[in-house]
Amino acid sequence: MDTPAAPASTYPPLNVQVHTPVLSLLGATDAMLERLVPIVRKGVATEPPWPFDDPMSLYQDSPNREWAWLRAMWAGRGRVNESFWRLYFVVVLDGEPIGMQDLIGVDFAAFRTVTTFSWLSPDARRRGLGREMRQAVLHLAFEGLGARRAESEAFFDNHASNRVSAALGYQPNGIAWATRHGDPADLNRWLLTREQWLASRRTDITLAGVPDCLPVLGIGS
Ligand SMILES: CC(C)(COP(=O)(O)OP(=O)(O)OC[C@H]1O[C@@H](n2cnc3c(N)ncnc32)[C@H](O)[C@@H]1OP(=O)(O)O)[C@@H](O)C(=O)NCCC(=O)NCCS
């Protein structure tokens, strides 16, 4: 007997989906997060150069790592309002969860600006998937939510993240700094405008569940 499809959630952000010919971003339900736990338990960032700024659940030792990671997402879900929201997506390749791609809006009504956060299972890296999932979430931001700008930050020695931003047309936008494992380090800041995104906009990415999500994020039509 076929397994029935999981019912859509009562909470629209969990029903948002982005599909590319290669991978999908699916709303990070607890069931999806549970399927990611083995990767988190094994370790996402286990050696320098450290990719994430502090505080970061993924730097903790297991099992605190898994518990803190789940709490961070539960807290982020609970905090959604017009002035701050964060959409958490599980990256799915051939039916298997392999990482996360988040989209964050701060005072989105005024600035129409998003930032992104992502990670992939170490064994899924360097195959072009990081670029693919960033393009997917940018499609959601610009096409689905009407963003005008996307920003990104990556530590100066995070070559993969910096390369993804550069390859997708982001322009350098100064530097910032933050601590990682307690030590300060420079971050490259990147900016992609709507016009720059339109120049390489893809036509093979599809969105689902976006209209129902807009009111939850305080985005007017
Ligand atoms: C960042 C991340 C999601 C990128 O995904 P990825 O699948 O590894 O990246 P891609 O395969 O799409 O590669 C993108 C570019 O980076 C380059 N690249 C990837 N890993 C690299 C590395 N370790 N060193 C140098 N270049 C690298 C690729 O060659 C490619 O370059 P190109 O555009 O010139 O072809 C992934 O590396 C990751 O999870 N890193 C740890 C967490 C992290 O850094 N998150 C972001 C925090 S800001």
PDB file of N, CA and C and ligand atoms in Angstrom, residues 44 51-52 116-121 124-133 152-155 158-161 163-164 167, ligand 1:
ATOM      1  N   VAL A  44      28.858  19.088  10.979  1.00  0.00           N
ATOM      2  CA  VAL A  44      28.748  19.954   9.796  1.00  0.00           C
ATOM      3  C   VAL A  44      29.971  20.858   9.679  1.00  0.00           C
ATOM      4  N   PRO A  51      33.330  28.143   9.518  1.00  0.00           N
ATOM      5  CA  PRO A  51      32.505  28.929   8.594  1.00  0.00           C
ATOM      6  C   PRO A  51      31.445  29.806   9.246  1.00  0.00           C
ATOM      7  N   PHE A  52      31.085  29.524  10.522  1.00  0.00           N
ATOM      8  CA  PHE A  52      29.935  30.204  11.129  1.00  0.00           C
ATOM      9  C   PHE A  52      30.387  31.165  12.225  1.00  0.00           C
ATOM     10  N   THR A 116      20.824  35.281   3.540  1.00  0.00           N
ATOM     11  CA  THR A 116      20.717  33.823   3.420  1.00  0.00           C
ATOM     12  C   THR A 116      21.718  33.156   4.358  1.00  0.00           C
ATOM     13  N   PHE A 117      21.421  31.926   4.685  1.00  0.00           N
ATOM     14  CA  PHE A 117      22.303  31.111   5.527  1.00  0.00           C
ATOM     15  C   PHE A 117      22.181  29.681   5.026  1.00  0.00           C
ATOM     16  N   SER A 118      23.294  28.973   4.945  1.00  0.00           N
ATOM     17  CA  SER A 118      23.182  27.617   4.412  1.00  0.00           C
ATOM     18  C   SER A 118      24.306  26.720   4.907  1.00  0.00           C
ATOM     19  N   TRP A 119      24.060  25.441   4.831  1.00  0.00           N
ATOM     20  CA  TRP A 119      25.124  24.445   4.995  1.00  0.00           C
ATOM     21  C   TRP A 119      24.708  23.168   4.287  1.00  0.00           C
ATOM     22  N   LEU A 120      25.695  22.424   3.871  1.00  0.00           N
ATOM     23  CA  LEU A 120      25.494  21.124   3.245  1.00  0.00           C
ATOM     24  C   LEU A 120      26.258  20.064   4.025  1.00  0.00           C
ATOM     25  N   SER A 121      25.776  18.852   3.987  1.00  0.00           N
ATOM     26  CA  SER A 121      26.534  17.728   4.515  1.00  0.00           C
ATOM     27  C   SER A 121      27.915  17.729   3.856  1.00  0.00           C
ATOM     28  N   ALA A 124      28.372  16.218   0.520  1.00  0.00           N
ATOM     29  CA  ALA A 124      27.582  16.739  -0.615  1.00  0.00           C
ATOM     30  C   ALA A 124      28.210  18.009  -1.200  1.00  0.00           C
ATOM     31  N   ARG A 125      29.350  18.418  -0.649  1.00  0.00           N
ATOM     32  CA  ARG A 125      29.942  19.700  -1.078  1.00  0.00           C
ATOM     33  C   ARG A 125      30.762  19.549  -2.361  1.00  0.00           C
ATOM     34  N   ARG A 126      31.049  20.694  -2.966  1.00  0.00           N
ATOM     35  CA  ARG A 126      31.905  20.770  -4.162  1.00  0.00           C
ATOM     36  C   ARG A 126      31.326  20.029  -5.358  1.00  0.00           C
ATOM     37  N   ARG A 127      29.985  19.990  -5.437  1.00  0.00           N
ATOM     38  CA  ARG A 127      29.336  19.376  -6.601  1.00  0.00           C
ATOM     39  C   ARG A 127      28.382  20.364  -7.251  1.00  0.00           C
ATOM     40  N   GLY A 128      28.518  21.633  -6.905  1.00  0.00           N
ATOM     41  CA  GLY A 128      27.646  22.650  -7.499  1.00  0.00           C
ATOM     42  C   GLY A 128      26.313  22.811  -6.788  1.00  0.00           C
ATOM     43  N   LEU A 129      26.095  22.044  -5.708  1.00  0.00           N
ATOM     44  CA  LEU A 129      24.789  22.096  -5.039  1.00  0.00           C
ATOM     45  C   LEU A 129      24.625  23.376  -4.216  1.00  0.00           C
ATOM     46  N   GLY A 130      25.722  23.879  -3.672  1.00  0.00           N
ATOM     47  CA  GLY A 130      25.654  25.124  -2.914  1.00  0.00           C
ATOM     48  C   GLY A 130      25.176  26.265  -3.788  1.00  0.00           C
ATOM     49  N   ARG A 131      25.678  26.306  -4.988  1.00  0.00           N
ATOM     50  CA  ARG A 131      25.248  27.348  -5.914  1.00  0.00           C
ATOM     51  C   ARG A 131      23.770  27.133  -6.304  1.00  0.00           C
ATOM     52  N   GLU A 132      23.410  25.894  -6.550  1.00  0.00           N
ATOM     53  CA  GLU A 132      22.038  25.579  -6.967  1.00  0.00           C
ATOM     54  C   GLU A 132      21.026  25.969  -5.883  1.00  0.00           C
ATOM     55  N   MET A 133      21.342  25.669  -4.636  1.00  0.00           N
ATOM     56  CA  MET A 133      20.363  25.963  -3.581  1.00  0.00           C
ATOM     57  C   MET A 133      20.286  27.451  -3.286  1.00  0.00           C
ATOM     58  N   SER A 152      24.785  38.904   1.553  1.00  0.00           N
ATOM     59  CA  SER A 152      25.414  37.703   2.090  1.00  0.00           C
ATOM     60  C   SER A 152      26.711  38.105   2.769  1.00  0.00           C
ATOM     61  N   GLU A 153      27.100  37.334   3.731  1.00  0.00           N
ATOM     62  CA  GLU A 153      28.391  37.550   4.398  1.00  0.00           C
ATOM     63  C   GLU A 153      29.081  36.207   4.532  1.00  0.00           C
ATOM     64  N   ALA A 154      30.394  36.206   4.357  1.00  0.00           N
ATOM     65  CA  ALA A 154      31.156  34.968   4.563  1.00  0.00           C
ATOM     66  C   ALA A 154      32.547  35.339   5.057  1.00  0.00           C
ATOM     67  N   PHE A 155      33.074  34.536   5.984  1.00  0.00           N
ATOM     68  CA  PHE A 155      34.431  34.789   6.445  1.00  0.00           C
ATOM     69  C   PHE A 155      35.384  34.760   5.248  1.00  0.00           C
ATOM     70  N   ASN A 158      36.299  31.522   3.768  1.00  0.00           N
ATOM     71  CA  ASN A 158      35.247  30.574   3.392  1.00  0.00           C
ATOM     72  C   ASN A 158      35.099  30.643   1.862  1.00  0.00           C
ATOM     73  N   HIS A 159      36.006  29.954   1.175  1.00  0.00           N
ATOM     74  CA  HIS A 159      36.069  30.091  -0.279  1.00  0.00           C
ATOM     75  C   HIS A 159      34.787  29.627  -0.955  1.00  0.00           C
ATOM     76  N   ALA A 160      34.199  28.563  -0.457  1.00  0.00           N
ATOM     77  CA  ALA A 160      32.993  28.047  -1.114  1.00  0.00           C
ATOM     78  C   ALA A 160      31.869  29.079  -1.083  1.00  0.00           C
ATOM     79  N   SER A 161      31.589  29.639   0.098  1.00  0.00           N
ATOM     80  CA  SER A 161      30.498  30.609   0.196  1.00  0.00           C
ATOM     81  C   SER A 161      30.813  31.873  -0.609  1.00  0.00           C
ATOM     82  N   ARG A 163      32.718  32.078  -3.212  1.00  0.00           N
ATOM     83  CA  ARG A 163      32.650  31.728  -4.639  1.00  0.00           C
ATOM     84  C   ARG A 163      31.193  31.659  -5.110  1.00  0.00           C
ATOM     85  N   VAL A 164      30.309  31.109  -4.278  1.00  0.00           N
ATOM     86  CA  VAL A 164      28.888  31.048  -4.659  1.00  0.00           C
ATOM     87  C   VAL A 164      28.362  32.461  -4.880  1.00  0.00           C
ATOM     88  N   ALA A 167      29.861  34.006  -8.058  1.00  0.00           N
ATOM     89  CA  ALA A 167      29.383  33.355  -9.287  1.00  0.00           C
ATOM     90  C   ALA A 167      27.953  33.754  -9.617  1.00  0.00           C
TER      91      ALA A 167
HETATM   92  C1  LIG B   1      28.953  26.986   1.525  1.00  0.00           C
HETATM   93  C2  LIG B   1      28.428  25.693   0.927  1.00  0.00           C
HETATM   94  C3  LIG B   1      26.919  25.575   1.204  1.00  0.00           C
HETATM   95  C4  LIG B   1      28.684  25.767  -0.588  1.00  0.00           C
HETATM   96  O1  LIG B   1      28.248  24.605  -1.190  1.00  0.00           O
HETATM   97  P1  LIG B   1      29.151  23.725  -2.184  1.00  0.00           P
HETATM   98  O2  LIG B   1      28.242  22.719  -2.766  1.00  0.00           O
HETATM   99  O3  LIG B   1      30.341  23.269  -1.462  1.00  0.00           O
HETATM  100  O4  LIG B   1      29.574  24.785  -3.291  1.00  0.00           O
HETATM  101  P2  LIG B   1      29.598  24.556  -4.862  1.00  0.00           P
HETATM  102  O5  LIG B   1      29.995  23.145  -5.168  1.00  0.00           O
HETATM  103  O6  LIG B   1      28.322  25.062  -5.431  1.00  0.00           O
HETATM  104  O7  LIG B   1      30.822  25.479  -5.261  1.00  0.00           O
HETATM  105  C5  LIG B   1      30.703  26.856  -5.465  1.00  0.00           C
HETATM  106  C6  LIG B   1      32.068  27.387  -5.836  1.00  0.00           C
HETATM  107  O8  LIG B   1      32.937  27.297  -4.700  1.00  0.00           O
HETATM  108  C7  LIG B   1      34.097  26.582  -5.035  1.00  0.00           C
HETATM  109  N1  LIG B   1      34.474  25.830  -3.858  1.00  0.00           N
HETATM  110  C8  LIG B   1      33.696  24.961  -3.185  1.00  0.00           C
HETATM  111  N2  LIG B   1      34.367  24.497  -2.118  1.00  0.00           N
HETATM  112  C9  LIG B   1      35.577  25.092  -2.132  1.00  0.00           C
HETATM  113  C10 LIG B   1      36.721  25.006  -1.291  1.00  0.00           C
HETATM  114  N3  LIG B   1      36.717  24.235  -0.191  1.00  0.00           N
HETATM  115  N4  LIG B   1      37.804  25.743  -1.619  1.00  0.00           N
HETATM  116  C11 LIG B   1      37.809  26.534  -2.710  1.00  0.00           C
HETATM  117  N5  LIG B   1      36.740  26.672  -3.540  1.00  0.00           N
HETATM  118  C12 LIG B   1      35.649  25.935  -3.248  1.00  0.00           C
HETATM  119  C13 LIG B   1      33.683  25.683  -6.182  1.00  0.00           C
HETATM  120  O9  LIG B   1      34.798  25.302  -6.958  1.00  0.00           O
HETATM  121  C14 LIG B   1      32.770  26.612  -6.947  1.00  0.00           C
HETATM  122  O10 LIG B   1      33.553  27.553  -7.649  1.00  0.00           O
HETATM  123  P3  LIG B   1      33.161  28.108  -9.094  1.00  0.00           P
HETATM  124  O11 LIG B   1      31.934  28.975  -8.882  1.00  0.00           O
HETATM  125  O12 LIG B   1      34.331  28.850  -9.513  1.00  0.00           O
HETATM  126  O13 LIG B   1      32.844  26.897  -9.907  1.00  0.00           O
HETATM  127  C15 LIG B   1      29.148  24.432   1.501  1.00  0.00           C
HETATM  128  O14 LIG B   1      30.497  24.460   1.121  1.00  0.00           O
HETATM  129  C16 LIG B   1      29.064  24.318   3.002  1.00  0.00           C
HETATM  130  O15 LIG B   1      28.114  23.748   3.531  1.00  0.00           O
HETATM  131  N6  LIG B   1      30.069  24.852   3.736  1.00  0.00           N
HETATM  132  C17 LIG B   1      30.072  24.824   5.197  1.00  0.00           C
HETATM  133  C18 LIG B   1      29.031  25.747   5.778  1.00  0.00           C
HETATM  134  C19 LIG B   1      29.173  27.150   5.241  1.00  0.00           C
HETATM  135  O16 LIG B   1      30.248  27.630   4.954  1.00  0.00           O
HETATM  136  N7  LIG B   1      28.019  27.838   5.142  1.00  0.00           N
HETATM  137  C20 LIG B   1      27.969  29.215   4.707  1.00  0.00           C
HETATM  138  C21 LIG B   1      28.256  30.132   5.851  1.00  0.00           C
HETATM  139  S1  LIG B   1      28.377  31.799   5.262  1.00  0.00           S
END
